[in-house]
Coordinates of C-alpha atoms and ligand atoms in Angstrom, one line a residue:
M1 CA -30.8 5.0 7.6
K2 CA -27.8 6.9 9.0
K3 CA -24.9 7.4 6.6
Y4 CA -21.1 7.3 6.8
F5 CA -18.3 8.7 4.7
I6 CA -14.7 7.5 4.9
E7 CA -11.6 9.1 3.3
T8 CA -8.4 7.1 3.2
W9 CA -4.8 8.3 2.7
G10 CA -1.8 6.2 2.3
C11 CA -1.0 2.6 1.6
Q12 CA -3.0 -0.6 1.1
M13 CA -2.7 -1.4 4.8
N14 CA -4.7 1.8 5.5
E15 CA -7.2 0.8 2.8
E16 CA -7.8 -2.5 4.5
D17 CA -8.2 -0.7 7.8
S18 CA -10.8 1.5 6.2
E19 CA -12.6 -1.6 4.9
K20 CA -12.8 -2.8 8.5
L21 CA -14.1 0.6 9.6
S22 CA -16.8 0.2 6.9
G23 CA -17.6 -3.3 8.2
M24 CA -18.0 -2.0 11.8
L25 CA -20.1 0.9 10.6
K26 CA -22.4 -1.4 8.6
A27 CA -22.8 -3.6 11.6
M28 CA -23.8 -0.5 13.6
G29 CA -26.5 0.1 11.1
Y30 CA -24.9 2.8 8.9
E31 CA -24.8 2.8 5.1
V32 CA -22.1 4.3 3.0
T33 CA -22.3 7.7 1.1
D34 CA -19.7 9.4 -1.1
N35 CA -21.1 12.8 -0.2
K36 CA -19.7 14.3 3.0
K37 CA -22.7 16.7 3.3
E38 CA -25.2 13.9 3.8
A39 CA -23.0 11.9 6.2
D40 CA -23.8 11.5 9.9
I41 CA -20.3 10.3 10.6
I42 CA -17.2 11.3 8.7
V43 CA -13.9 9.3 9.2
F44 CA -10.5 10.4 8.0
N45 CA -8.0 7.5 8.0
T46 CA -4.6 9.3 7.8
C47 CA -1.1 8.7 6.6
C48 CA 2.1 10.3 7.8
V49 CA 4.8 8.7 5.6
R50 CA 5.4 12.0 3.9
E51 CA 4.7 15.6 5.0
N52 CA 2.3 16.4 2.1
A53 CA 0.0 13.5 3.2
E54 CA -0.3 15.2 6.6
L55 CA -0.9 18.7 5.1
K56 CA -3.8 17.3 3.1
V57 CA -5.4 15.9 6.2
Y58 CA -5.3 19.2 8.1
G59 CA -6.9 20.9 5.1
N60 CA -9.6 18.4 5.0
I61 CA -10.3 18.6 8.7
G62 CA -10.4 22.4 8.6
A63 CA -13.0 22.3 5.8
L64 CA -15.5 20.4 8.0
K65 CA -16.0 23.3 10.4
Q66 CA -18.9 24.8 8.6
L67 CA -20.6 21.4 8.1
K68 CA -20.3 20.7 11.8
K69 CA -21.9 24.1 12.6
K70 CA -24.9 23.3 10.4
K71 CA -25.1 19.8 11.7
P72 CA -24.1 19.7 15.4
D73 CA -24.8 15.9 15.7
L74 CA -22.2 15.1 13.0
V75 CA -19.5 12.8 14.3
I76 CA -16.1 13.6 12.9
A77 CA -13.5 10.9 13.6
V78 CA -9.8 11.1 12.7
C79 CA -7.6 8.0 12.9
G80 CA -4.6 6.2 11.4
C81 CA -0.9 6.5 11.4
M82 CA -0.7 10.3 11.8
M83 CA -2.4 10.0 15.2
Q84 CA 0.3 7.7 16.5
Q85 CA 2.9 10.6 16.4
E86 CA 3.7 12.6 19.4
N87 CA 1.5 15.7 20.1
I88 CA -0.6 15.3 16.9
A89 CA -3.8 14.2 18.7
E90 CA -3.5 17.1 21.2
N91 CA -2.8 19.6 18.5
I92 CA -5.8 18.5 16.5
R93 CA -8.0 18.8 19.6
K94 CA -6.8 22.3 20.2
K95 CA -6.9 23.6 16.6
Y96 CA -10.1 21.8 15.6
P97 CA -12.2 21.3 18.7
F98 CA -15.2 20.3 16.6
V99 CA -13.5 16.9 15.9
S100 CA -15.4 14.3 17.9
L101 CA -13.0 11.4 18.1
I102 CA -9.3 10.7 17.6
F103 CA -7.9 7.2 17.7
G104 CA -4.8 5.4 16.5
T105 CA -3.8 2.2 14.6
H106 CA -3.7 -0.1 17.6
N107 CA -7.3 0.1 18.7
L108 CA -9.2 0.1 15.4
H109 CA -11.4 -2.8 16.6
K110 CA -12.7 -0.6 19.4
F111 CA -14.2 1.8 17.0
P112 CA -17.9 1.2 17.7
Q113 CA -17.4 1.8 21.4
L114 CA -15.3 4.9 20.8
V115 CA -18.0 6.3 18.5
N116 CA -20.5 5.8 21.3
N117 CA -18.2 7.5 23.8
A118 CA -17.8 10.4 21.4
M119 CA -21.6 10.7 20.9
Q120 CA -22.0 11.1 24.7
S121 CA -19.2 13.6 25.1
Q122 CA -19.0 17.4 24.6
N123 CA -15.3 17.2 24.1
T124 CA -13.0 15.5 21.7
V125 CA -12.5 11.8 22.8
I126 CA -8.9 10.7 22.3
E127 CA -7.7 7.1 22.6
V128 CA -4.3 6.5 21.1
L129 CA -2.4 3.4 22.4
E130 CA 1.4 3.4 22.2
S131 CA 1.6 -0.2 21.1
S132 CA -0.2 -3.5 21.3
D133 CA 0.9 -7.1 21.1
E134 CA -2.5 -8.3 20.3
I135 CA -3.9 -9.2 16.9
V136 CA -7.7 -9.0 16.9
E137 CA -9.3 -11.5 14.6
G138 CA -12.9 -11.4 13.3
V139 CA -13.4 -7.7 12.8
P140 CA -16.3 -7.3 10.3
I141 CA -15.2 -6.0 6.9
V142 CA -16.8 -4.5 3.9
R143 CA -14.5 -4.7 0.9
E144 CA -14.3 -2.2 -2.0
S145 CA -14.1 -4.9 -4.7
S146 CA -16.0 -8.1 -5.1
V147 CA -13.3 -9.7 -7.2
K148 CA -10.0 -9.0 -5.4
A149 CA -9.4 -8.7 -1.6
L150 CA -6.6 -7.3 0.6
V151 CA -5.6 -9.6 3.4
T152 CA -3.2 -8.3 6.0
I153 CA -0.9 -11.2 7.1
M154 CA 1.3 -9.2 9.4
Y155 CA 1.3 -5.8 11.2
G156 CA 4.2 -3.4 12.0
C157 CA 7.8 -3.3 11.0
N158 CA 11.1 -4.0 12.7
N159 CA 13.4 -2.5 10.1
F160 CA 13.8 1.1 11.0
C161 CA 15.0 2.5 7.7
T162 CA 16.3 5.9 8.8
Y163 CA 13.9 8.0 6.7
C164 CA 10.7 6.0 7.7
I165 CA 8.1 6.8 10.3
V166 CA 6.2 3.5 9.8
P167 CA 7.9 1.5 12.6
H168 CA 7.3 4.4 15.0
V169 CA 3.5 4.5 14.2
R170 CA 2.7 0.9 13.4
G171 CA 4.8 -0.8 16.1
R172 CA 6.8 -4.0 16.0
E173 CA 6.3 -6.8 13.6
K174 CA 3.5 -9.3 14.4
S175 CA 2.4 -12.1 12.2
R176 CA -1.1 -13.5 12.0
N177 CA -1.6 -17.2 12.6
P178 CA -1.5 -19.1 9.4
Q179 CA -4.8 -20.9 10.1
D180 CA -6.6 -17.6 10.5
I181 CA -5.2 -16.5 7.1
V182 CA -6.1 -19.7 5.5
D183 CA -9.7 -19.5 6.9
E184 CA -10.1 -16.0 5.7
V185 CA -8.9 -16.7 2.2
R186 CA -11.2 -19.8 2.1
Q187 CA -14.2 -17.7 3.1
L188 CA -13.3 -15.1 0.4
A189 CA -13.2 -17.8 -2.2
Q190 CA -16.6 -19.1 -1.1
V191 CA -18.2 -15.8 -1.7
G192 CA -16.6 -15.4 -5.1
Y193 CA -13.3 -13.6 -4.7
K194 CA -10.8 -14.6 -7.3
E195 CA -7.7 -12.7 -6.2
I196 CA -6.1 -11.9 -2.9
T197 CA -3.2 -9.5 -2.1
L198 CA -1.3 -10.5 1.0
L199 CA -0.2 -7.4 2.9
G200 CA 2.6 -6.6 5.2
Q201 CA 5.4 -4.0 5.5
N202 CA 7.8 -6.8 4.9
V203 CA 6.1 -10.0 4.0
N204 CA 9.4 -11.8 3.6
S205 CA 9.8 -12.0 7.4
Y206 CA 6.3 -13.5 7.9
G207 CA 6.2 -16.2 10.6
R208 CA 9.0 -14.8 12.8
G209 CA 7.9 -15.1 16.4
L210 CA 5.0 -17.5 15.7
S211 CA 5.0 -20.8 17.7
E212 CA 4.4 -22.7 14.4
E213 CA 7.5 -23.1 12.1
I214 CA 6.4 -21.3 8.9
D215 CA 7.9 -18.8 6.5
F216 CA 6.3 -16.7 3.8
A217 CA 7.0 -19.2 1.1
G218 CA 5.3 -21.8 3.3
L219 CA 2.3 -19.6 3.7
L220 CA 2.1 -19.2 -0.1
K221 CA 2.2 -22.9 -0.4
L222 CA -0.7 -23.3 2.0
L223 CA -2.8 -20.8 0.1
N224 CA -1.9 -21.8 -3.4
N225 CA -4.5 -24.6 -3.6
T226 CA -7.5 -22.6 -2.2
E227 CA -10.3 -23.6 -4.5
G228 CA -11.7 -20.6 -6.4
I229 CA -8.7 -18.3 -5.8
E230 CA -6.9 -17.9 -9.1
R231 CA -4.4 -15.3 -8.2
I232 CA -2.2 -14.6 -5.2
R233 CA -0.3 -11.3 -5.0
F234 CA 1.7 -9.9 -2.1
M235 CA 3.4 -6.7 -1.0
T236 CA 5.9 -5.4 0.1
S237 CA 9.1 -7.4 0.0
H238 CA 12.3 -6.1 1.6
P239 CA 15.3 -7.0 -0.6
K240 CA 17.4 -8.0 2.4
D241 CA 15.0 -10.8 3.3
L242 CA 14.1 -12.1 -0.1
S243 CA 14.8 -15.8 0.2
E244 CA 15.6 -18.5 -2.3
N245 CA 12.5 -20.3 -1.1
L246 CA 10.3 -17.3 -2.1
I247 CA 11.9 -17.2 -5.6
Y248 CA 11.1 -20.9 -6.0
A249 CA 7.6 -20.4 -4.7
M250 CA 7.0 -17.7 -7.3
R251 CA 8.4 -20.1 -9.9
D252 CA 6.6 -23.2 -8.9
L253 CA 3.2 -22.2 -7.4
C254 CA 0.7 -21.8 -10.2
N255 CA -1.5 -19.2 -8.6
V256 CA 1.2 -16.9 -7.3
C257 CA 1.5 -14.0 -9.7
K258 CA 4.6 -13.2 -11.6
H259 CA 5.0 -9.8 -10.1
I260 CA 7.2 -8.6 -7.2
H261 CA 7.2 -5.2 -5.6
L262 CA 10.8 -4.9 -4.4
P263 CA 11.6 -1.3 -3.1
I264 CA 15.2 -0.4 -3.9
Q265 CA 15.0 3.2 -2.5
S266 CA 18.4 4.2 -4.0
G267 CA 21.0 2.8 -6.3
S268 CA 23.9 4.1 -4.3
T269 CA 25.4 1.7 -1.7
R270 CA 26.6 4.6 0.3
I271 CA 23.1 6.1 0.5
L272 CA 21.6 2.6 1.1
N273 CA 23.9 2.4 4.1
L274 CA 22.8 5.7 5.5
M275 CA 19.2 4.5 5.0
N276 CA 19.9 1.4 7.0
R277 CA 18.6 -0.8 4.2
K278 CA 21.2 -3.6 4.8
Y279 CA 21.9 -4.5 1.1
T280 CA 24.2 -3.1 -1.6
K281 CA 23.5 -2.0 -5.2
E282 CA 25.2 -5.2 -6.3
K283 CA 23.1 -7.4 -4.0
Y284 CA 19.9 -5.9 -5.4
L285 CA 21.0 -6.3 -8.9
D286 CA 21.9 -9.9 -8.2
L287 CA 18.4 -10.5 -6.8
A288 CA 16.7 -8.9 -9.8
L289 CA 18.7 -11.1 -12.1
R290 CA 17.9 -14.3 -10.1
L291 CA 14.2 -13.4 -10.2
K292 CA 14.3 -12.8 -13.9
K293 CA 16.1 -16.1 -14.5
E294 CA 13.9 -18.3 -12.3
V295 CA 10.6 -16.6 -13.1
P296 CA 10.6 -15.8 -16.8
G297 CA 8.5 -12.8 -17.7
I298 CA 8.3 -11.6 -14.1
S299 CA 7.6 -7.9 -13.6
I300 CA 9.6 -6.1 -11.0
T301 CA 8.3 -2.8 -9.6
T302 CA 9.9 -0.6 -7.0
D303 CA 9.9 2.4 -4.7
I304 CA 12.6 5.1 -5.1
I305 CA 13.4 8.1 -2.9
V306 CA 15.1 11.1 -4.5
G307 CA 17.1 13.5 -2.4
F308 CA 17.9 11.6 0.7
P309 CA 20.1 13.9 2.9
G310 CA 23.6 14.0 1.5
E311 CA 22.7 12.4 -1.9
T312 CA 25.3 13.7 -4.4
E313 CA 25.0 13.8 -8.2
E314 CA 27.2 10.7 -8.2
D315 CA 24.8 8.8 -5.9
F316 CA 21.9 9.8 -8.0
N317 CA 23.6 8.6 -11.1
E318 CA 24.0 5.2 -9.4
T319 CA 20.2 5.2 -9.1
L320 CA 19.7 6.0 -12.8
D321 CA 22.2 3.3 -13.6
I322 CA 20.5 0.5 -11.6
V323 CA 17.1 1.6 -13.0
K324 CA 18.6 1.0 -16.5
Q325 CA 20.1 -2.3 -15.5
V326 CA 17.0 -3.8 -13.8
E327 CA 14.5 -2.2 -16.2
F328 CA 11.7 -1.8 -13.7
D329 CA 8.2 -2.3 -15.1
S330 CA 7.1 0.7 -13.0
A331 CA 8.1 2.6 -9.9
F332 CA 6.6 4.8 -7.2
T333 CA 9.0 7.7 -6.9
F334 CA 9.1 10.0 -3.9
L335 CA 10.8 13.2 -3.0
Y336 CA 12.5 12.7 0.3
S337 CA 10.4 14.1 3.1
P338 CA 12.0 14.7 6.5
R339 CA 9.9 13.0 9.2
P340 CA 10.4 14.2 12.8
G341 CA 11.4 11.4 15.1
T342 CA 13.4 9.5 12.4
P343 CA 17.2 9.5 12.4
A344 CA 17.5 11.1 8.9
Y345 CA 15.5 14.1 10.1
D346 CA 18.6 15.2 12.1
I347 CA 21.1 14.9 9.2
K348 CA 22.2 18.5 8.4
E349 CA 23.0 18.2 4.7
Q350 CA 19.5 18.3 3.2
V351 CA 19.5 18.4 -0.6
D352 CA 18.4 21.6 -2.2
E353 CA 14.7 21.5 -3.3
N354 CA 15.4 22.6 -6.9
I355 CA 18.0 19.9 -7.3
K356 CA 15.7 17.3 -5.7
H357 CA 13.0 18.2 -8.3
E358 CA 15.5 18.2 -11.2
R359 CA 16.6 14.7 -10.2
F360 CA 13.1 13.6 -9.7
N361 CA 12.0 14.6 -13.2
K362 CA 15.0 13.0 -14.8
L363 CA 14.3 9.8 -13.0
V364 CA 10.6 9.8 -13.9
D365 CA 11.5 10.4 -17.6
L366 CA 13.8 7.4 -17.5
L367 CA 11.3 5.1 -15.7
N368 CA 8.5 6.1 -18.2
S369 CA 10.6 5.3 -21.2
I370 CA 11.6 1.9 -19.8
G371 CA 8.0 1.3 -18.7
L372 CA 6.8 2.0 -22.2
K373 CA 9.4 -0.2 -23.8
K374 CA 8.4 -3.1 -21.4
N375 CA 4.7 -2.6 -22.2
K376 CA 5.4 -2.5 -26.0
A377 CA 6.7 -6.1 -25.6
Y378 CA 3.1 -7.1 -24.9
E379 CA 1.7 -5.7 -28.2
N380 CA 0.0 -8.4 -30.3
K381 CA 0.4 -11.0 -27.6
I382 CA -2.5 -12.8 -26.0
V383 CA -2.5 -12.5 -22.2
K384 CA -4.8 -13.7 -19.4
V385 CA -6.6 -10.8 -17.8
L386 CA -8.7 -11.0 -14.6
I387 CA -11.5 -8.6 -15.3
E388 CA -12.1 -6.4 -12.2
G389 CA -14.8 -3.9 -13.3
L390 CA -15.6 -0.9 -15.5
S391 CA -12.7 1.0 -17.0
K392 CA -12.0 4.3 -15.3
N393 CA -10.6 5.9 -18.4
Y394 CA -12.9 4.7 -21.2
E395 CA -16.6 4.5 -21.2
S396 CA -17.9 1.1 -22.5
K397 CA -14.7 -0.7 -21.7
L398 CA -13.8 -3.0 -18.9
M399 CA -10.5 -3.1 -17.0
G400 CA -8.4 -5.8 -15.5
R401 CA -4.9 -6.9 -14.9
T402 CA -2.4 -9.4 -16.2
D403 CA -0.8 -11.7 -13.7
T404 CA 2.3 -9.4 -14.0
G405 CA 0.1 -6.6 -12.7
K406 CA -0.3 -4.6 -15.9
L407 CA -3.5 -2.6 -16.1
V408 CA -5.5 -3.6 -19.3
N409 CA -8.5 -1.7 -20.7
V410 CA -10.5 -4.3 -22.6
N411 CA -12.7 -3.4 -25.5
T412 CA -16.0 -4.9 -24.4
D413 CA -18.9 -3.8 -22.2
D414 CA -20.0 -7.4 -21.4
K415 CA -20.3 -7.0 -17.6
S416 CA -20.8 -10.8 -17.2
L417 CA -17.0 -11.0 -17.7
I418 CA -16.3 -9.2 -14.4
G419 CA -14.6 -11.7 -12.0
R420 CA -13.4 -13.9 -14.9
V421 CA -10.0 -14.6 -16.3
I422 CA -10.2 -14.1 -20.1
N423 CA -7.8 -14.1 -23.0
V424 CA -7.1 -10.7 -24.3
K425 CA -5.1 -9.7 -27.4
I426 CA -3.0 -6.6 -26.6
T427 CA -3.6 -4.0 -29.4
E428 CA -1.8 -1.0 -28.0
A429 CA 0.8 -0.3 -25.3
L430 CA 0.8 3.0 -23.4
T431 CA 3.2 4.1 -20.6
W432 CA 0.9 3.2 -17.8
S433 CA -1.6 0.7 -19.3
L434 CA -2.4 -1.6 -22.2
N435 CA -5.4 -1.7 -24.5
G436 CA -6.8 -5.0 -25.8
I437 CA -9.7 -7.0 -27.2
P438 CA -11.1 -10.2 -25.9
V439 CA -10.2 -13.3 -28.1
Ligands
5AD1 N1 10.2 10.5 2.4 C1 9.9 10.0 1.1 N2 9.5 8.8 0.9 C2 9.3 7.9 1.9 N3 8.9 6.7 1.9 C3 8.9 6.3 3.2 N4 9.4 7.3 4.0 C4 9.6 8.3 3.2 C5 10.1 9.7 3.4 N5 10.4 10.1 4.7 C6 8.6 5.9 0.8 C7 9.5 4.6 0.6 C8 8.6 3.5 0.9 C9 7.3 4.0 0.5 C10 6.1 3.3 1.0 O1 7.3 5.4 0.9 O2 10.0 4.6 -0.7 O3 9.0 2.3 0.3
SF4_2 FE1 9.6 1.8 6.5 FE2 11.7 0.4 5.9 FE3 9.8 -0.7 7.4 FE4 9.4 -0.3 4.8 S1 10.9 -1.7 5.7 S2 8.0 0.2 6.5 S3 10.5 1.6 4.4 S4 11.1 1.0 8.0

């Protein structure tokens, strides 16, 4: 049997796209391998949200030159967000002529046909569409996990935060039909999935532009009673669109997890304005307090960018201040990376790299100490954990998550527990995870 290897960079949206690529490859008769050397087709699904993600991709493509020399029939395909940027596809063709196929984010479903075209061509086949209004349903999919599934509910983004390349490479916002989502989730439940994560760049604006009158809270209500699905997660939420209805849905719907990923990006209203985020520090704080009041025990996680152009010490102190006030459970922190084609790229006053790193380290220290304190509150408590599989950090332990999204390593090797929600007593809290025993 012919074999395929896929490497994925970037967000969960890309992960789901790669699961679709796997589904199509399987339907074409390929089986997966985790060893590039034995693959007949290698796919790199790329990300361009920060420069370092792009550099890694170039390094990985370059490293395939020798393999292709030894194995001339090897198909090398490069796809994803990076390919949607101007000149990138052409540059890759010039610099790495051994790449067989380049395609973008809007024609993923045409992958089998594109592979055939590439196999019959001596030159690199390039097909990158500028945009697409179409949502293609029914693409086969092979998922990484058999317990939890990613389900994209909307594509693209209309927000144009000034630092962000995503709207430029993923196009305008498009919501899937609610019935298609309900059907997919039902099918997932039927084959044993217990948890779904609804994906979109900004799930709070789900439903805009659909003929049917529905918002994100309404979609959660539709999905909440799916028999067999015990947990519903979602990401990402933009603070400017977080509705009262969504807060009530999180409070009232029993299967919706008590966790929200609510990127703040900066604590300085001045910087938030420059970022085109359309909320103030005070508005964000207000939202966080409302969430904590209405959904007791909720965990709030976030994304923060350090060193946006023009960020002063004062602005950065505002970020530290809101982190202390909200007490985030955890955060993804990023050094600002200038992306060509975005408005922030042209701002002259870039922050000095050393200062950026200093601020970054200070922020991470603060987040870690708050994260540990929040995790300590779980010690000696009994929590419900959905067991996902074997622990990555400990042999002979299983791992799972609380409904608040905390990773728990559970002291048992009883694999029959995988896919079940069990009671676990937390025995030890660490900064990034909890340890516990089944009770
Ligand atoms: N530089 C650094 N971080 C970025 N993000 C998006 N664009 C950039 C950039 N140019 C971060 C944001 C976003 C997350 C997915 O990536 O914090 O929420
Ligand atoms: Fe990028 Fe902003 Fe859209 Fe998120 S909401 S994808 S940060 S433009």
